[in-house]
PDB file of C-alpha atoms in Angstrom:
ATOM      1  CA  ALA A   1       0.000   0.000   0.000  1.00 55.00           C
ATOM      2  CA  VAL A   2       1.045   3.559  -0.592  1.00 53.00           C
ATOM      3  CA  VAL A   3       0.189   5.929   2.209  1.00 55.00           C
ATOM      4  CA  SER A   4       0.603   9.657   1.702  1.00 52.00           C
ATOM      5  CA  THR A   5      -0.844  11.554   4.593  1.00 52.00           C
ATOM      6  CA  GLN A   6      -0.987  15.009   6.107  1.00 60.00           C
ATOM      7  CA  SER A   7      -1.355  13.626   9.629  1.00 58.00           C
ATOM      8  CA  THR A   8      -1.377   9.931  10.559  1.00 66.00           C
ATOM      9  CA  GLY A   9      -0.829   6.780   8.503  1.00 77.00           C
ATOM     10  CA  ILE A  10      -1.526   4.303  11.315  1.00 82.00           C
ATOM     11  CA  GLY A  11      -3.514   4.989  14.452  1.00 81.00           C
ATOM     12  CA  GLY A  12      -5.217   3.140  17.245  1.00 81.00           C
ATOM     13  CA  SER A  13      -6.542   3.001  20.772  1.00 82.00           C
ATOM     14  CA  SER A  14      -7.479   0.287  23.283  1.00 83.00           C
ATOM     15  CA  LYS A  15      -4.159  -1.592  23.044  1.00 85.00           C
ATOM     16  CA  PRO A  16      -4.237  -2.822  19.417  1.00 86.00           C
ATOM     17  CA  THR A  17      -1.542  -5.036  17.908  1.00 86.00           C
ATOM     18  CA  ILE A  18      -0.354  -3.540  14.626  1.00 89.00           C
ATOM     19  CA  ILE A  19       2.139  -5.147  12.274  1.00 87.00           C
ATOM     20  CA  SER A  20       2.758  -2.940   9.249  1.00 90.00           C
ATOM     21  CA  GLN A  21       4.476  -4.923   6.491  1.00 89.00           C
ATOM     22  CA  GLY A  22       5.724  -3.889   3.066  1.00 90.00           C
ATOM     23  CA  ASN A  23       4.012  -0.503   2.929  1.00 91.00           C
ATOM     24  CA  ARG A  24       5.390   2.715   1.488  1.00 91.00           C
ATOM     25  CA  PHE A  25       4.816   5.811   3.613  1.00 92.00           C
ATOM     26  CA  ILE A  26       5.411   9.216   2.038  1.00 91.00           C
ATOM     27  CA  ALA A  27       5.519  12.043   4.553  1.00 91.00           C
ATOM     28  CA  PRO A  28       4.405  15.545   3.601  1.00 91.00           C
ATOM     29  CA  ASP A  29       6.910  18.390   3.578  1.00 93.00           C
ATOM     30  CA  ASP A  30       5.527  19.735   6.894  1.00 92.00           C
ATOM     31  CA  ILE A  31       8.164  18.873   9.527  1.00 91.00           C
ATOM     32  CA  ASN A  32       5.411  18.367  12.127  1.00 89.00           C
ATOM     33  CA  SER A  33       3.668  15.671  10.060  1.00 89.00           C
ATOM     34  CA  LYS A  34       6.435  13.092   9.539  1.00 93.00           C
ATOM     35  CA  GLN A  35       5.363  10.584  12.208  1.00 92.00           C
ATOM     36  CA  ILE A  36       2.983   7.994  10.758  1.00 91.00           C
ATOM     37  CA  THR A  37       1.941   6.426  14.088  1.00 90.00           C
ATOM     38  CA  LYS A  38      -0.582   7.900  16.487  1.00 88.00           C
ATOM     39  CA  ARG A  39      -1.789   6.419  19.752  1.00 87.00           C
ATOM     40  CA  GLU A  40      -5.137   7.790  20.918  1.00 85.00           C
ATOM     41  CA  TYR A  41      -6.473   8.178  24.448  1.00 88.00           C
ATOM     42  CA  ALA A  42      -3.400   6.751  26.190  1.00 88.00           C
ATOM     43  CA  THR A  43      -0.362   8.029  28.034  1.00 91.00           C
ATOM     44  CA  GLU A  44       3.110   7.059  26.843  1.00 92.00           C
ATOM     45  CA  ASN A  45       3.406   4.593  29.751  1.00 94.00           C
ATOM     46  CA  GLN A  46       0.257   2.851  28.490  1.00 92.00           C
ATOM     47  CA  TRP A  47       1.006   2.763  24.752  1.00 92.00           C
ATOM     48  CA  LYS A  48       4.588   1.571  25.248  1.00 93.00           C
ATOM     49  CA  THR A  49       3.058  -1.845  26.056  1.00 92.00           C
ATOM     50  CA  TRP A  50       1.041  -1.967  22.800  1.00 93.00           C
ATOM     51  CA  ASN A  51       2.632  -4.186  20.146  1.00 91.00           C
ATOM     52  CA  TRP A  52       3.279  -2.012  17.094  1.00 93.00           C
ATOM     53  CA  ARG A  53       5.903  -3.081  14.573  1.00 91.00           C
ATOM     54  CA  SER A  54       7.087  -1.993  11.138  1.00 92.00           C
ATOM     55  CA  ASP A  55       8.544  -4.754   8.971  1.00 89.00           C
ATOM     56  CA  ARG A  56      10.116  -4.006   5.597  1.00 91.00           C
ATOM     57  CA  ASP A  57       8.171  -0.750   5.215  1.00 93.00           C
ATOM     58  CA  LEU A  58       9.658   2.004   3.060  1.00 94.00           C
ATOM     59  CA  MET A  59       9.746   5.419   4.741  1.00 95.00           C
ATOM     60  CA  MET A  60      10.063   8.338   2.339  1.00 94.00           C
ATOM     61  CA  ASN A  61      10.542  12.093   2.773  1.00 94.00           C
ATOM     62  CA  GLY A  62      11.409  11.690   6.465  1.00 95.00           C
ATOM     63  CA  ALA A  63       8.421   9.525   7.449  1.00 94.00           C
ATOM     64  CA  PHE A  64       9.010   7.541  10.637  1.00 95.00           C
ATOM     65  CA  PHE A  65       7.282   4.780  12.613  1.00 95.00           C
ATOM     66  CA  ILE A  66       7.550   4.588  16.417  1.00 94.00           C
ATOM     67  CA  PRO A  67       7.509   0.902  17.418  1.00 95.00           C
ATOM     68  CA  SER A  68       6.356  -0.220  20.848  1.00 95.00           C
ATOM     69  CA  GLY A  69       5.717  -3.303  22.947  1.00 92.00           C
ATOM     70  CA  GLU A  70       7.557  -6.586  22.784  1.00 84.00           C
ATOM     71  CA  ASP A  71       9.285  -8.130  19.790  1.00 79.00           C
ATOM     72  CA  LEU A  72       6.610 -10.108  17.936  1.00 67.00           C
ATOM     73  CA  ALA A  73       8.970 -12.322  15.940  1.00 63.00           C
ATOM     74  CA  HIS A  74       8.745 -15.133  18.479  1.00 62.00           C
ATOM     75  CA  ASN A  75       4.980 -15.047  19.007  1.00 66.00           C
ATOM     76  CA  PHE A  76       3.952 -16.458  15.610  1.00 69.00           C
ATOM     77  CA  THR A  77       4.791 -19.640  13.723  1.00 74.00           C
ATOM     78  CA  ARG A  78       5.622 -19.520  10.026  1.00 73.00           C
ATOM     79  CA  PHE A  79       2.130 -20.874   9.352  1.00 75.00           C
ATOM     80  CA  GLN A  80       0.502 -17.872  11.055  1.00 73.00           C
ATOM     81  CA  VAL A  81       2.332 -15.116   9.189  1.00 71.00           C
ATOM     82  CA  ILE A  82       2.248 -14.192   5.504  1.00 74.00           C
ATOM     83  CA  LYS A  83       5.709 -13.090   4.411  1.00 77.00           C
ATOM     84  CA  SER A  84       5.567  -9.612   2.941  1.00 80.00           C
ATOM     85  CA  LYS A  85       7.518  -8.033   0.140  1.00 85.00           C
ATOM     86  CA  PRO A  86       9.523  -4.930   1.090  1.00 89.00           C
ATOM     87  CA  GLY A  87       7.988  -1.487   0.567  1.00 90.00           C
ATOM     88  CA  THR A  88      10.311  -0.961  -2.409  1.00 90.00           C
ATOM     89  CA  PHE A  89       8.073  -3.426  -4.326  1.00 90.00           C
ATOM     90  CA  VAL A  90       4.938  -1.232  -4.029  1.00 88.00           C
ATOM     91  CA  THR A  91       5.260   0.354  -7.485  1.00 87.00           C
ATOM     92  CA  ARG A  92       5.853  -3.012  -9.118  1.00 88.00           C
ATOM     93  CA  LEU A  93       2.977  -4.716  -7.280  1.00 84.00           C
ATOM     94  CA  THR A  94       0.446  -1.961  -7.991  1.00 86.00           C
ATOM     95  CA  ARG A  95       1.415  -0.857 -11.506  1.00 88.00           C
ATOM     96  CA  TYR A  96      -1.780  -2.302 -13.041  1.00 88.00           C
ATOM     97  CA  ALA A  97      -4.075  -1.383 -10.146  1.00 87.00           C
ATOM     98  CA  GLY A  98      -6.959   0.974 -10.721  1.00 86.00           C
ATOM     99  CA  ALA A  99     -10.642   1.193 -11.468  1.00 85.00           C
ATOM    100  CA  LEU A 100     -12.208  -1.483 -13.643  1.00 83.00           C
ATOM    101  CA  ASP A 101     -13.624  -0.436 -17.001  1.00 85.00           C
ATOM    102  CA  CYS A 102     -17.138  -1.825 -16.545  1.00 87.00           C
ATOM    103  CA  THR A 103     -20.424  -1.201 -18.328  1.00 89.00           C
ATOM    104  CA  LYS A 104     -23.715  -1.313 -16.450  1.00 90.00           C
ATOM    105  CA  GLY A 105     -25.651  -4.502 -17.183  1.00 91.00           C
ATOM    106  CA  LYS A 106     -22.634  -6.390 -18.615  1.00 89.00           C
ATOM    107  CA  PRO A 107     -20.123  -8.689 -16.923  1.00 85.00           C
ATOM    108  CA  CYS A 108     -17.106  -6.793 -15.703  1.00 83.00           C
TER     109      CYS A 108
END
């Protein structure tokens, strides 16, 4: 996925587990809008226990991800995790993505 945002790319509350894999985050030029993570309704002491990880994401234009919680690598077996491609593959993987050219009343 390509995420270009003026504020937050990933956000959450109520102790979510977030594993961002193979995404491309493009930060805006505003120096105050480079962080792509946002924890809502929690103090830093609380959200530091939430499991948030970035794996093979591509951070562009100064975008940054603040990880928290414990290392998740040991909590999943290889059968529970889908291996991602790195964020550098986003353009290649989405080059033919877009709206379908469909006509009403005909198969698309």
